[in-house]
């Protein structure tokens, strides 16, 4: 029994039943398959998170974001600048207590290099309703290559707890045809 | 079920009690008292933490929303601490002492140090609660830097961890004594082996906790200027996730123990089951990566290897247990004479015994809800869709609530007669308790996963964004999911509350247990139908186990199907490169 010592002191010499062996083989091969699936998606899939990351001083990142915003602002929305960058360019969105800044206006089907970083605590970039979720750290500039495949109004919800105003932290991305 | 041990109750406990007419088992009083103390404190914190959990569920129910955001974040922090850490680790201490001193018929090593461990853990747990309730430490259980809590928050966890670490060494010392004093022959029982695995993982876990919490404590006091955010997370989760692997090993040990006690189940193969446990030690600790799949600063190669526990070898371990535990039960029941059809063995299992019902529900819910969702969630690319959504708490409520907590409750129904020497008061009510709690826990898990699939953020006080500058509307189905989650939370709270009340009243007012009623006190057990119960299923091909094959095939089909459904969803996402 499982609560007594094995009756057969040489239990490791016992043969394993066939059904158990079959199951172990299936389970092992399924594991190998699932592992291969992740590797294969890196080669063939279209949804992989970029590994391009730089150390950055928060103030430097803020300066870059402000310069980018000033260059491309087209209008304001709720006092937040709406920025329409050139297709294919480097775009910036910073996070801080408790906002995503600025608002971006992107073109559907165009690829952008989105730079993300935090000014203070960790935040969670959660693009809704698309449901792309990326962790944002202070001191690290993460460059994510992003191609919107739908048009419309999208929101960036913060999904990493960042203090008492966490649930008011919402940003915006517009995608136009 | 008043049949005496001699006349046909199956099960090793009955056999043991026959050999010893006084108390049945040779139980070390020191061990017994320590098990009692640890179990009682565990259950008190389950009650407190469970209540916090109910408040969380009711706040996230948009139509109810009983707590303001400040209080919500405070209560959520306390909920995580009390149930994920305090309830579970205290109970695990009781399991370690039970699996060593009691199962090996041995005295406990250094009871005084075990009491010191207990006191340190208690001081840590109380200090943690006080600190969080003071309001300056609403940083969530994970306390990701640079979010800063009061220094006592980190200190309390360090004190708690040191206590738990001492308890682990008492367990190891007891194994040495048992070997020295030859209280058993050959190898330690599988259940003790499982507890040993839990203990080894616990030492790794608690050491990781010390490595990260001590510098963080110094940082909160101002002695250290900077803690790297990515490094913090990596090491913190070597504690946070690995502590769930302690649960894994402990609960699997319980899944083996309860059918052994109630049905006389033997492992199909000692070798296979022990190898599967060993895989936990070797590979489960890589799971820190599960929390870092969408993090900047780590390479994809690192993520893919670690998140898969080295090509899913730890998952393989669990899948092996998922076969061998129902297989052992089926083999035992067939040997007991329940041989009709494919599922008579299961149909005629003691469903009215809360220990069995809790154990079996725990196994099924853990496998189907917690296990499958865990592998899917831990797939590097699929995690992009699910990271920090409510899918994450959905997953771990299936593993830790429906899995671990329910397994611990099931074991408690045996610990009360065996260790506290009291009968379970109100057995008819106790019979329903695991079902209520299991259904509630399954509901919480499913509905949170549902909300997470719809993108709802976890740890979020207001998904209607009523105070936000920019607004966003989650789909109505998300609100429905959160409402259902609130209702399931109420159900789980009723089931959990019932457990606490039944156990507390049994311990205080239950009928005394002695040799005359111990078998009865363990609850209904299957009656033996054959006269000769001598069986050996270590040999291959002794029994065919068609019921187990069907159960396992069902599980595997659900796994494969759900896995591919999620890849399909992922392929429809915006392109990321």
XYZ file of C-alpha atoms in Angstrom:
754
model
C 0.000 0.000 0.000
C 0.965 3.595 -0.496
C 1.100 4.173 3.273
C 3.272 1.153 4.014
C 6.710 0.207 2.789
C 6.636 -1.667 -0.531
C 6.001 -5.380 0.088
C 8.647 -6.255 -2.416
C 11.855 -4.813 -1.057
C 13.330 -4.988 -4.533
C 10.461 -2.974 -5.982
C 12.679 -1.388 -8.602
C 13.112 -4.763 -10.264
C 9.375 -5.181 -10.858
C 8.199 -4.986 -14.420
C 6.060 -2.012 -15.344
C 2.620 -2.859 -16.719
C 2.025 -2.462 -20.413
C -0.819 0.025 -20.111
C 1.302 2.252 -17.919
C 4.180 2.102 -20.383
C 1.881 3.008 -23.260
C 0.545 5.996 -21.336
C 4.027 7.189 -20.351
C 5.083 7.016 -23.991
C 2.030 8.962 -25.175
C 2.465 11.590 -22.464
C 6.182 11.957 -23.230
C 5.606 12.348 -26.969
C 2.849 14.888 -26.335
C 5.313 16.873 -24.240
C 7.885 16.815 -27.018
C 5.194 17.906 -29.466
C 4.090 20.821 -27.276
C 7.690 21.898 -26.895
C 8.256 21.730 -30.643
C 5.088 23.741 -31.196
C 6.568 26.766 -29.393
C 9.809 26.498 -31.363
C 7.936 26.088 -34.643
C 5.766 29.129 -33.945
C 8.928 31.202 -33.613
C 9.844 30.134 -37.135
C 6.455 30.142 -38.815
C 3.978 31.920 -36.534
C 3.071 35.597 -36.650
C 2.641 36.199 -32.921
C 5.966 36.176 -31.122
C 7.148 38.679 -28.577
C 10.270 40.553 -29.588
C 13.453 40.181 -27.541
C 14.700 43.658 -28.422
C 15.259 45.374 -25.102
C 17.506 48.243 -23.970
C 18.338 49.611 -20.567
C 17.060 53.147 -20.348
C 16.886 55.921 -17.775
C 13.194 56.831 -17.341
C 13.895 60.537 -18.033
C 15.602 59.679 -21.317
C 12.649 57.589 -22.385
C 10.310 60.422 -21.470
C 12.328 62.879 -23.554
C 12.201 60.559 -26.563
C 8.445 60.083 -26.160
C 7.843 63.822 -25.851
C 9.923 64.540 -28.971
C 8.031 61.854 -30.883
C 4.698 63.229 -29.690
C 5.528 66.826 -30.623
C 6.556 65.752 -34.083
C 3.426 63.804 -34.967
C 0.532 65.261 -32.935
C -2.589 65.734 -35.063
C -5.246 66.574 -32.456
C -6.165 66.127 -28.804
C -8.574 63.801 -27.125
C -9.508 64.395 -23.471
C -6.463 66.702 -23.286
C -4.177 63.901 -24.372
C -2.297 64.359 -27.666
C -3.247 61.998 -30.466
C -0.186 61.074 -32.484
C -0.240 59.864 -36.067
C 3.229 58.572 -36.905
C 4.558 57.577 -40.322
C 3.728 53.986 -41.236
C 6.604 51.698 -40.454
C 8.244 54.088 -38.021
C 9.363 53.880 -34.412
C 6.514 54.797 -32.067
C 6.524 55.422 -28.317
C 4.090 54.909 -25.502
C 5.091 55.549 -21.936
C 3.314 54.391 -18.833
C 3.202 56.191 -15.515
C 0.872 56.529 -12.531
C -1.822 56.309 -13.926
C -1.819 56.877 -17.670
C -0.611 55.573 -21.017
C 0.774 58.474 -23.041
C 0.222 59.567 -25.785
C -2.725 58.245 -27.812
C -1.598 56.578 -31.033
C -3.285 56.539 -34.413
C -1.977 53.726 -36.595
C -2.733 52.466 -40.071
C -4.115 48.994 -40.496
C -1.707 46.535 -42.082
C 1.353 48.713 -41.395
C 4.157 47.518 -39.177
C 5.390 49.737 -36.338
C 8.192 49.446 -33.820
C 6.434 50.194 -30.535
C 8.741 51.314 -27.699
C 7.353 50.632 -24.232
C 8.726 51.627 -20.847
C 7.595 52.808 -17.441
C 8.403 56.017 -15.608
C 7.797 54.582 -12.161
C 6.392 51.173 -11.214
C 5.657 48.126 -13.297
C 2.600 48.337 -15.510
C 0.758 45.899 -17.726
C 0.121 46.850 -21.364
C -3.167 45.067 -22.103
C -4.519 45.933 -25.544
C -8.284 45.432 -25.613
C -10.363 43.933 -27.044
C -7.502 42.387 -29.051
C -6.063 40.880 -25.874
C -2.329 41.388 -26.300
C -0.641 41.617 -22.904
C 2.923 42.795 -22.316
C 4.646 43.566 -19.034
C 6.248 47.020 -18.826
C 9.215 47.652 -16.521
C 10.888 50.870 -15.455
C 14.454 51.088 -16.740
C 13.865 48.745 -19.673
C 12.864 49.891 -23.137
C 11.052 47.061 -24.894
C 10.716 47.396 -28.669
C 7.760 45.380 -29.922
C 7.066 45.013 -33.612
C 3.338 45.368 -34.077
C 1.066 45.073 -37.113
C -2.606 45.961 -36.528
C -4.845 43.685 -38.546
C -8.152 45.300 -37.575
C -9.306 48.907 -37.646
C -11.264 50.725 -34.964
C -10.804 52.086 -31.469
C -8.701 50.035 -29.065
C -7.902 50.562 -25.421
C -4.827 49.898 -23.361
C -5.853 48.727 -19.907
C -3.236 48.453 -17.179
C -3.238 44.903 -15.908
C -0.310 45.009 -13.503
C -1.321 46.318 -10.100
C 0.230 49.781 -9.672
C -1.369 51.310 -6.606
C -4.663 52.914 -5.725
C -5.319 54.462 -9.140
C -4.546 51.270 -11.054
C -8.127 50.743 -12.233
C -8.286 54.224 -13.804
C -5.270 53.700 -16.043
C -6.548 53.422 -19.599
C -4.841 54.406 -22.855
C -5.961 54.466 -26.439
C -4.859 53.284 -29.864
C -6.849 54.129 -32.998
C -6.387 52.052 -36.109
C -7.569 53.562 -39.399
C -7.973 51.881 -42.777
C -20.845 1.455 8.577
C -20.362 -0.223 11.894
C -18.664 -3.309 10.572
C -15.701 -4.229 12.683
C -12.243 -4.369 11.252
C -12.034 -8.143 11.382
C -15.105 -8.798 9.317
C -14.395 -7.358 6.009
C -13.410 -3.757 6.018
C -10.768 -3.334 3.444
C -7.869 -1.095 4.077
C -4.560 -0.916 5.742
C -5.658 1.189 8.688
C -8.149 -1.440 9.682
C -5.450 -4.057 9.420
C -3.145 -1.952 11.524
C -5.668 -1.355 14.227
C -6.184 -5.027 14.588
C -2.570 -5.561 15.406
C -2.585 -3.043 18.206
C -5.581 -3.226 20.545
C -4.946 -0.051 22.540
C -4.939 2.917 20.203
C -4.374 1.058 16.977
C -1.356 3.039 15.873
C 1.820 3.801 17.704
C 1.457 7.528 17.787
C 4.100 9.824 19.209
C 2.318 12.299 21.480
C 4.667 15.131 20.531
C 3.966 14.546 16.872
C 0.275 14.312 17.584
C 0.216 17.649 19.396
C 2.230 19.330 16.687
C -0.046 18.002 13.996
C -3.011 19.290 15.958
C -1.503 22.727 16.506
C -0.426 23.173 12.890
C -3.745 21.900 11.520
C -5.787 24.131 13.831
C -3.837 27.271 12.931
C -4.037 26.317 9.254
C -7.810 26.075 9.456
C -8.135 29.373 11.329
C -6.206 31.122 8.566
C -8.258 29.300 5.948
C -11.346 30.810 7.555
C -9.845 34.313 7.663
C -8.333 34.145 4.180
C -11.453 32.549 2.772
C -13.551 35.404 4.103
C -11.188 37.871 2.416
C -11.596 35.813 -0.756
C -15.356 36.107 -0.583
C -15.022 39.885 -0.291
C -12.761 39.901 -3.344
C -15.243 37.855 -5.390
C -18.112 40.116 -4.299
C -16.169 43.247 -5.191
C -15.351 41.932 -8.619
C -19.032 41.208 -9.199
C -19.824 44.538 -10.882
C -23.429 44.624 -9.684
C -22.366 44.139 -6.056
C -18.929 45.743 -5.699
C -18.952 45.866 -1.926
C -15.469 47.254 -1.324
C -13.933 50.579 -2.339
C -10.733 50.285 -4.368
C -8.387 51.043 -1.435
C -9.936 48.408 0.725
C -10.215 45.992 -2.176
C -6.479 46.082 -2.825
C -5.797 45.668 0.876
C -8.139 42.706 1.204
C -6.796 41.120 -1.973
C -3.250 41.318 -0.578
C -4.380 39.701 2.678
C -6.375 37.039 0.835
C -3.330 35.925 -1.139
C -1.106 35.826 1.929
C -3.509 33.967 4.173
C -4.651 31.230 1.875
C -1.812 30.817 -0.563
C 0.894 30.941 2.055
C -0.332 30.590 5.648
C -3.145 28.035 5.355
C -1.257 25.869 2.955
C 2.176 25.863 4.589
C 0.777 25.311 8.097
C -1.218 22.385 6.814
C 1.821 21.088 4.988
C 3.736 21.054 8.250
C 0.982 18.854 9.670
C 1.251 16.637 6.572
C 5.035 16.367 6.952
C 4.779 15.320 10.607
C 1.973 12.898 9.756
C 3.845 11.350 6.840
C 6.986 10.895 8.922
C 6.233 10.204 12.586
C 2.772 8.698 12.189
C 3.116 6.698 8.996
C 6.554 5.420 9.941
C 5.466 4.614 13.517
C 8.294 6.652 14.801
C 8.971 9.413 17.304
C 9.322 12.933 15.965
C 12.808 14.413 15.865
C 13.450 17.428 18.119
C 9.895 18.345 19.067
C 11.171 21.532 20.684
C 12.543 22.792 17.405
C 9.273 21.811 15.787
C 7.486 24.014 18.339
C 9.931 26.821 17.653
C 9.122 26.439 13.958
C 5.445 26.608 14.777
C 5.852 29.762 16.856
C 7.978 31.510 14.242
C 5.427 30.709 11.569
C 2.602 31.929 13.762
C 4.412 35.164 14.600
C 5.172 35.687 10.913
C 1.580 35.020 9.892
C 0.089 37.338 12.502
C 2.618 40.079 11.765
C 1.888 39.804 8.039
C -1.835 40.220 8.648
C -1.399 43.110 11.047
C 0.971 44.871 8.650
C -1.373 44.487 5.702
C -4.410 45.558 7.704
C -2.567 48.703 8.795
C -2.977 49.783 5.185
C 0.529 50.708 4.081
C 1.270 47.389 2.421
C -1.418 46.893 -0.222
C 1.163 45.670 -2.697
C -0.462 42.317 -3.522
C 0.953 38.995 -2.453
C 3.682 39.321 -5.102
C 4.904 42.789 -3.961
C 6.677 43.514 -7.247
C 9.335 46.164 -6.782
C 9.513 49.133 -6.985
C 6.089 49.011 -5.345
C 7.065 49.272 -1.684
C 5.394 47.826 1.402
C 6.114 48.573 5.050
C 9.356 46.840 6.159
C 7.399 44.543 8.475
C 5.621 43.076 5.475
C 8.865 41.558 4.190
C 10.125 40.789 7.693
C 6.984 38.826 8.541
C 7.431 36.653 5.470
C 11.081 36.043 6.321
C 10.169 34.975 9.868
C 7.436 32.719 8.521
C 9.816 31.151 5.994
C 12.499 30.499 8.608
C 9.918 28.721 10.739
C 8.772 26.580 7.833
C 12.373 25.769 6.985
C 12.942 24.481 10.531
C 9.843 22.306 10.179
C 11.334 20.780 7.023
C 14.486 19.842 8.913
C 12.439 18.240 11.695
C 10.781 16.104 9.024
C 14.153 15.078 7.598
C 15.447 14.326 11.104
C 12.447 12.111 11.747
C 13.213 10.118 8.615
C 16.736 9.572 9.926
C 15.400 8.394 13.307
C 12.926 6.031 11.689
C 15.718 4.513 9.625
C 18.052 4.265 12.638
C 15.464 2.752 14.905
C 14.255 0.463 12.141
C 10.599 1.361 12.524
C 10.010 0.231 8.959
C 11.587 -2.287 6.641
C 12.924 -1.713 3.175
C 12.003 1.583 1.554
C 9.849 4.350 2.994
C 6.179 4.197 1.920
C 5.204 6.027 -1.247
C 3.228 8.627 0.702
C 6.259 9.438 2.845
C 8.343 9.541 -0.325
C 5.899 12.095 -1.728
C 6.166 14.126 1.464
C 9.965 13.942 1.186
C 9.707 15.335 -2.326
C 7.489 18.129 -0.989
C 10.059 18.813 1.723
C 12.995 19.007 -0.694
C 11.061 21.379 -2.934
C 10.084 23.381 0.147
C 13.707 23.873 1.125
C 14.527 25.173 -2.352
C 11.456 27.377 -2.224
C 12.083 28.872 1.189
C 15.737 29.448 0.404
C 14.710 31.344 -2.749
C 12.329 33.348 -0.626
C 15.144 34.307 1.714
C 17.417 35.245 -1.193
C 14.913 37.771 -2.484
C 13.020 38.900 0.598
C 16.025 39.742 2.756
C 17.469 42.278 0.283
C 13.962 43.615 -0.401
C 13.442 44.100 3.318
C 16.755 45.976 3.537
C 15.674 48.034 0.520
C 12.398 48.939 2.241
C 14.443 50.080 5.250
C 16.641 52.217 3.014
C 19.895 50.232 3.289
C 19.836 49.095 -0.325
C 19.193 51.629 -3.065
C 17.890 49.522 -5.902
C 16.382 46.119 -6.575
C 16.313 45.026 -10.210
C 12.686 44.532 -11.221
C 13.245 41.546 -13.515
C 15.630 39.811 -11.118
C 13.163 40.325 -8.279
C 10.421 38.631 -10.223
C 12.599 35.741 -11.305
C 13.751 34.922 -7.775
C 10.460 35.787 -6.098
C 8.691 33.280 -8.321
C 11.307 30.663 -7.536
C 9.574 30.901 -4.177
C 6.058 31.770 -5.342
C 5.631 29.144 -8.003
C 7.772 26.513 -6.363
C 5.665 26.761 -3.244
C 2.802 25.598 -5.431
C 4.968 22.631 -6.329
C 5.215 21.775 -2.641
C 1.440 21.665 -2.767
C 1.599 19.504 -5.833
C 3.812 16.894 -4.184
C 1.855 17.040 -0.911
C -1.512 16.708 -2.593
C -0.381 13.855 -4.828
C 0.862 12.094 -1.691
C -2.621 12.602 -0.236
C -4.218 11.291 -3.428
C -2.225 8.107 -2.893
C -2.844 7.997 0.867
C -6.637 8.275 1.001
C -7.448 5.411 -1.410
C -4.813 3.370 0.432
C -6.526 3.994 3.759
C -10.091 3.577 2.534
C -9.750 0.939 -0.185
C -6.400 -0.682 0.365
C -5.125 0.706 -2.934
C -1.527 -0.020 -3.860
C 0.495 1.868 -6.446
C 0.371 0.047 -9.788
C 4.106 0.329 -9.872
C 6.228 1.726 -7.072
C 8.966 2.412 -9.578
C 6.818 4.477 -11.913
C 5.131 6.474 -9.157
C 8.429 7.283 -7.475
C 10.027 8.272 -10.766
C 7.101 10.594 -11.387
C 7.682 12.216 -7.988
C 11.371 12.534 -8.755
C 10.549 14.502 -11.906
C 8.935 17.104 -9.687
C 12.181 17.673 -7.823
C 14.199 17.846 -11.004
C 11.994 20.019 -13.161
C 9.134 21.787 -11.389
C 11.391 24.560 -10.124
C 11.824 25.963 -13.621
C 8.297 27.329 -13.392
C 9.418 30.796 -12.376
C 9.416 31.320 -16.127
C 5.625 30.997 -16.245
C 5.420 34.466 -14.800
C 7.932 36.019 -17.150
C 6.781 35.030 -20.617
C 5.841 38.555 -21.723
C 8.634 40.221 -19.772
C 11.315 42.315 -21.431
C 14.903 41.276 -20.806
C 14.764 37.493 -21.140
C 15.416 35.577 -24.325
C 12.867 33.381 -26.063
C 15.205 30.403 -25.757
C 15.260 30.794 -21.991
C 11.504 31.225 -21.873
C 10.697 28.216 -24.066
C 12.973 25.817 -22.210
C 12.026 26.878 -18.704
C 8.329 27.351 -19.232
C 8.101 23.802 -20.542
C 9.814 22.418 -17.424
C 12.530 21.049 -19.714
C 10.338 19.620 -22.469
C 7.375 19.033 -20.162
C 9.067 16.436 -17.985
C 7.304 17.686 -14.850
C 3.983 17.618 -16.706
C 4.863 14.064 -17.643
C 5.221 13.323 -13.920
C 1.727 14.629 -13.232
C 0.249 12.788 -16.178
C 1.775 9.588 -14.821
C 0.142 10.159 -11.432
C -3.085 10.968 -13.271
C -3.023 7.418 -14.607
C -1.587 5.523 -11.699
C -3.848 6.947 -8.970
C -7.214 6.054 -10.559
C -5.520 2.884 -11.801
C -4.543 1.906 -8.268
C -8.083 2.580 -7.094
C -9.594 0.556 -9.902
C -7.208 -2.331 -9.294
C -7.977 -2.299 -5.564
C -11.710 -2.150 -6.101
C -11.586 -4.947 -8.660
C -9.598 -7.027 -6.206
C -12.234 -6.172 -3.636
C -14.790 -7.744 -5.933
C -16.253 -4.804 -7.823
C -15.629 -6.296 -11.208
C -18.874 -5.683 -13.097
C -18.664 -3.555 -16.200
C -16.225 -0.788 -16.782
C -17.119 1.549 -13.961
C -18.630 -0.484 -11.103
C -15.417 0.074 -9.147
C -15.957 3.808 -9.347
C -19.737 3.761 -8.927
C -19.423 1.749 -5.752
C -16.606 3.848 -4.362
C -17.387 5.462 -0.977
C -18.874 8.676 -2.370
C -20.540 9.342 0.968
C -17.180 9.510 2.709
C -16.007 13.135 2.579
C -12.380 12.008 2.603
C -12.869 10.003 -0.571
C -15.227 12.454 -2.281
C -12.878 15.338 -1.546
C -9.860 13.416 -2.751
C -11.478 12.305 -6.000
C -12.972 15.715 -6.809
C -9.602 17.267 -6.080
C -7.885 14.877 -8.489
C -10.399 15.418 -11.291
C -10.726 19.183 -10.924
C -6.984 19.630 -10.626
C -6.326 17.574 -13.741
C -9.060 18.844 -16.015
C -9.226 22.480 -14.926
C -5.920 23.280 -13.279
C -3.502 21.063 -15.157
C -4.703 21.682 -18.684
C -5.151 25.423 -18.167
C -1.697 25.596 -16.605
C 0.033 24.068 -19.595
C -1.911 26.286 -21.998
C -1.228 29.399 -19.939
C 2.441 28.470 -19.717
C 2.867 28.136 -23.472
C 5.184 30.975 -24.406
C 3.175 32.580 -27.209
C -0.308 31.757 -25.874
C 0.650 33.607 -22.700
C 0.525 36.844 -24.719
C -3.270 36.467 -24.762
C -3.602 35.541 -21.106
C -0.871 37.185 -19.035
C -2.272 39.080 -16.047
C -5.841 38.532 -17.142
C -8.304 36.831 -14.835
C -7.387 33.616 -16.573
C -4.366 33.455 -14.260
C -6.310 33.408 -10.965
C -8.821 31.155 -12.749
C -6.039 28.667 -13.386
C -4.538 28.745 -9.944
C -7.839 28.575 -8.118
C -8.326 25.282 -9.958
C -4.951 24.046 -8.766
C -4.757 25.525 -5.282
C -8.409 25.697 -4.235
C -10.108 22.861 -6.103
C -6.879 20.831 -6.039
C -4.761 21.433 -2.959
C -7.274 22.888 -0.513
C -9.856 20.247 -1.283
C -7.245 17.492 -0.899
C -6.194 18.934 2.451
C -9.827 19.083 3.561
C -10.274 15.465 2.516
C -7.269 14.401 4.566
C -8.564 16.381 7.553
C -11.623 14.115 7.680
C -9.200 11.275 8.475
C -6.852 13.312 10.653
C -9.678 14.215 13.038
C -10.447 10.589 14.036
C -6.842 9.394 13.753
C -4.988 12.222 15.480
C -7.561 14.290 17.336
C -9.335 11.027 18.233
C -12.740 12.521 17.671
C -15.585 11.453 15.445
C -16.743 13.826 12.756
C -19.762 15.583 14.130
C -22.774 15.776 11.765
C -21.590 13.133 9.268
C -24.539 13.778 6.976
C -23.586 17.401 6.588
C -19.926 16.485 6.199
C -20.926 14.200 3.349
C -22.056 17.199 1.295
C -19.236 19.522 2.188
C -16.677 18.429 -0.448
C -19.294 18.648 -3.186
C -20.351 22.152 -2.217
C -16.807 23.387 -1.938
C -15.701 21.518 -5.065
C -18.531 22.966 -7.142
C -17.860 26.452 -5.822
C -14.142 26.163 -6.519
C -14.752 24.742 -9.991
C -17.144 27.612 -10.688
C -14.663 30.243 -9.537
C -11.984 28.734 -11.747
C -14.115 28.361 -14.852
C -15.751 31.770 -14.678
C -12.504 33.566 -13.975
C -10.890 31.762 -16.893
C -13.879 32.784 -18.985
C -13.479 36.423 -17.964
C -9.747 36.218 -18.618
C -10.293 34.873 -22.110
C -12.395 37.993 -22.693
C -9.454 40.111 -21.595
C -10.563 41.126 -18.079
C -7.580 42.249 -16.012
C -6.808 40.541 -12.728
C -6.311 42.572 -9.525
C -8.549 45.319 -10.813
C -11.064 47.215 -8.669
C -13.360 48.515 -11.384
C -13.680 47.128 -14.888
C -16.362 49.695 -15.722
C -13.575 52.340 -15.461
C -15.991 54.834 -13.922
C -13.194 57.125 -12.651
C -10.943 56.865 -15.693
C -10.203 59.702 -18.142
C -10.487 57.382 -21.094
C -13.037 54.643 -20.877
C -13.356 51.170 -22.204
C -16.249 48.707 -22.270
C -15.488 45.048 -21.818
C -17.996 42.815 -23.616
C -21.223 42.127 -21.654
C -20.213 38.474 -21.393
C -17.304 39.558 -19.212
C -19.707 41.122 -16.727
C -21.775 37.940 -16.784
C -18.665 35.890 -16.044
C -17.781 38.070 -13.064
C -21.339 37.785 -11.747
C -21.221 34.012 -12.020
C -17.811 34.093 -10.368
C -19.322 35.995 -7.455
C -22.058 33.382 -7.077
C -19.566 30.531 -7.270
C -17.509 32.399 -4.665
C -20.512 32.385 -2.332
C -20.953 28.658 -2.903
C -17.282 28.007 -2.185
C -17.479 30.181 0.915
C -20.446 28.162 2.170
C -18.563 24.920 1.489
C -15.397 26.253 3.094
C -17.272 27.701 6.067
C -19.034 24.400 6.557
C -15.659 22.665 6.602
C -14.276 24.996 9.236
C -17.378 24.667 11.420
C -17.558 20.873 11.094
C -13.900 20.419 11.938
C -13.846 22.882 14.821
C -16.987 21.368 16.370
C -15.742 17.827 15.792
C -12.467 18.604 17.522
C -14.222 20.281 20.432
C -17.378 18.237 20.827
C -17.001 15.108 18.679
C -17.425 11.700 20.260
C -14.144 10.277 21.537
C -12.534 7.710 19.298
C -10.912 4.547 20.630
C -10.307 1.033 19.368
C -14.013 0.256 19.440
C -15.141 2.904 16.986
C -12.040 3.977 15.052
C -13.015 2.158 11.868
C -16.481 3.596 11.977
C -15.028 7.050 12.622
C -13.082 6.953 9.376
C -16.377 7.053 7.498
C -17.928 4.704 4.956
C -15.546 2.308 3.220
C -16.292 -0.183 0.458
C -17.268 -3.640 1.689
C -15.141 -6.502 0.533
C -17.010 -8.828 -1.758
C -14.382 -11.538 -2.043
C -12.939 -13.514 0.800
C -9.393 -13.379 -0.370
C -8.142 -9.871 -0.773
C -4.553 -10.863 -1.323
C -3.498 -9.202 -4.505
C -0.420 -7.839 -6.016
C -0.537 -5.385 -8.803
C 3.091 -4.628 -9.148
C 3.156 -7.355 -11.782
C 2.279 -6.323 -15.245
C -1.023 -7.457 -16.547
C -2.508 -8.601 -13.237
C -5.534 -6.455 -13.872
C -6.977 -4.781 -16.868
C -8.150 -1.339 -15.950
C -10.673 -0.361 -18.630
C -12.265 2.347 -16.489
C -8.939 4.066 -15.978
C -8.143 3.839 -19.696
C -11.407 5.606 -20.493
C -10.856 8.306 -17.867
C -7.331 8.960 -19.060
C -8.348 8.978 -22.723
C -11.078 11.518 -21.932
C -8.584 13.689 -20.129
C -6.075 13.496 -22.959
C -8.681 14.345 -25.611
C -9.814 17.397 -23.634
C -6.184 18.449 -23.231
C -5.315 18.175 -26.931
C -8.509 19.860 -28.078
C -8.204 22.800 -25.700
C -4.534 23.211 -26.537
C -5.211 23.632 -30.244
C -8.236 25.877 -29.723
C -5.917 28.336 -28.002
C -3.363 28.274 -30.810
C -6.224 29.006 -33.182
C -7.192 32.079 -31.121
C -3.577 33.181 -31.011
C -3.222 33.005 -34.788
C -6.026 35.585 -35.091
C -4.205 38.183 -32.987
C -2.492 41.250 -34.422
C 0.897 40.313 -35.771
C 3.788 40.615 -33.383
C 7.360 40.061 -34.317
